[in-house]
GROMACS .gro file of C-alpha atoms in nm:
model
   92
    1ILE     CA    1  13.182  10.173  14.839
    2CYS     CA    2  13.516  10.210  14.729
    3ASP     CA    3  13.702  10.519  14.663
    4GLY     CA    4  13.714  10.434  14.288
    5CYS     CA    5  13.335  10.411  14.256
    6HIS     CA    6  13.279  10.716  14.474
    7MET     CA    7  13.547  10.920  14.232
    8ALA     CA    8  13.340  10.781  13.922
    9ALA     CA    9  13.010  10.914  14.066
   10LYS     CA   10  13.137  11.225  14.112
   11LYS     CA   11  13.284  11.249  13.748
   12ARG     CA   12  12.934  11.159  13.637
   13GLY     CA   13  12.772  11.458  13.822
   14LEU     CA   14  12.652  11.259  14.118
   15ALA     CA   15  12.675  11.447  14.424
   16GLY     CA   16  12.581  11.367  14.776
   17CYS     CA   17  12.556  11.027  14.948
   18PRO     CA   18  12.659  10.728  14.719
   19PHE     CA   19  12.398  10.519  14.834
   20CYS     CA   20  12.089  10.733  14.861
   21ARG     CA   21  12.196  11.026  14.653
   22ALA     CA   22  12.078  11.281  14.921
   23PRO     CA   23  12.290  11.596  14.973
   24TYR     CA   24  12.583  11.587  15.218
   25PRO     CA   25  12.480  11.782  15.564
   26LYS     CA   26  12.698  12.100  15.627
   27LYS     CA   27  12.966  12.018  15.850
   28ASN     CA   28  12.818  12.187  16.189
   29ASP     CA   29  12.469  12.130  16.110
   30GLY     CA   30  12.261  11.925  16.388
   31VAL     CA   31  12.101  11.725  16.101
   32GLY     CA   32  12.447  11.589  16.005
   33LEU     CA   33  12.499  11.446  16.381
   34ALA     CA   34  12.149  11.296  16.360
   35LEU     CA   35  12.222  11.127  16.042
   36VAL     CA   36  12.541  10.989  16.181
   37LYS     CA   37  12.388  10.867  16.513
   38ALA     CA   38  12.101  10.711  16.309
   39ARG     CA   39  12.354  10.524  16.113
   40ALA     CA   40  12.573  10.434  16.411
   41LEU     CA   41  12.255  10.260  16.586
   42LYS     CA   42  12.224  10.034  16.282
   43LYS     CA   43  12.588   9.915  16.364
   44ASP     CA   44  12.720  10.061  16.031
   45PRO     CA   45  13.109  10.076  16.129
   46GLU     CA   46  13.207  10.363  15.922
   47ALA     CA   47  12.951  10.578  16.086
   48ILE     CA   48  13.070  10.446  16.412
   49ASN     CA   49  13.431  10.558  16.319
   50TYR     CA   50  13.317  10.890  16.225
   51LEU     CA   51  13.143  10.956  16.531
   52GLY     CA   52  13.439  10.864  16.728
   53GLU     CA   53  13.645  11.101  16.513
   54GLN     CA   54  13.399  11.380  16.578
   55TYR     CA   55  13.417  11.314  16.972
   56PHE     CA   56  13.791  11.305  16.946
   57HIS     CA   57  13.810  11.632  16.768
   58GLY     CA   58  13.506  11.783  16.948
   59VAL     CA   59  13.328  11.896  16.631
   60LEU     CA   60  12.968  11.883  16.530
   61GLY     CA   61  12.873  12.030  16.848
   62LEU     CA   62  13.038  11.743  17.066
   63GLN     CA   63  13.268  11.830  17.363
   64LYS     CA   64  13.614  11.653  17.305
   65ASP     CA   65  13.568  11.307  17.460
   66MET     CA   66  13.883  11.081  17.426
   67GLN     CA   67  13.705  10.792  17.606
   68MET     CA   68  13.389  10.799  17.426
   69ALA     CA   69  13.607  10.815  17.083
   70VAL     CA   70  13.812  10.504  17.201
   71GLU     CA   71  13.469  10.315  17.283
   72LEU     CA   72  13.361  10.384  16.952
   73TRP     CA   73  13.648  10.319  16.760
   74THR     CA   74  13.661   9.979  16.948
   75GLU     CA   75  13.318   9.898  16.846
   76ALA     CA   76  13.369  10.007  16.485
   77SER     CA   77  13.704   9.786  16.466
   78GLU     CA   78  13.495   9.492  16.588
   79LEU     CA   79  13.248   9.537  16.332
   80GLY     CA   80  13.553   9.549  16.064
   81SER     CA   81  13.644   9.898  16.038
   82ILE     CA   82  14.007   9.926  15.913
   83GLU     CA   83  14.007  10.297  15.965
   84ALA     CA   84  13.898  10.237  16.348
   85ILE     CA   85  14.183  10.005  16.406
   86PHE     CA   86  14.402  10.279  16.276
   87ASN     CA   87  14.269  10.560  16.503
   88LEU     CA   88  14.275  10.306  16.806
   89GLY     CA   89  14.649  10.259  16.732
   90ASN     CA   90  14.711  10.610  16.706
   91ALA     CA   91  14.521  10.693  17.014
   92TYR     CA   92  14.743  10.468  17.224
   0.00000   0.00000   0.00000
């Protein structure tokens, strides 16, 4: 989903996930981590990139792990995530 569609949905009062309309989980919620991991297992490049960012920063209850972050960003970039390519470039 593009940023324009996301912003249009917010203007219409539609909150939460742009796909299923479920409310976003809280930042430090274990449920949020489980949802991201479930999407990553389905080879969603944006979820894999996001999970890599969480490992890089050590949030969502995860320990900082640069090696895991790079592995996840590499996988996401191979699946087509431009943000993951950017994150890999910054990591090197």
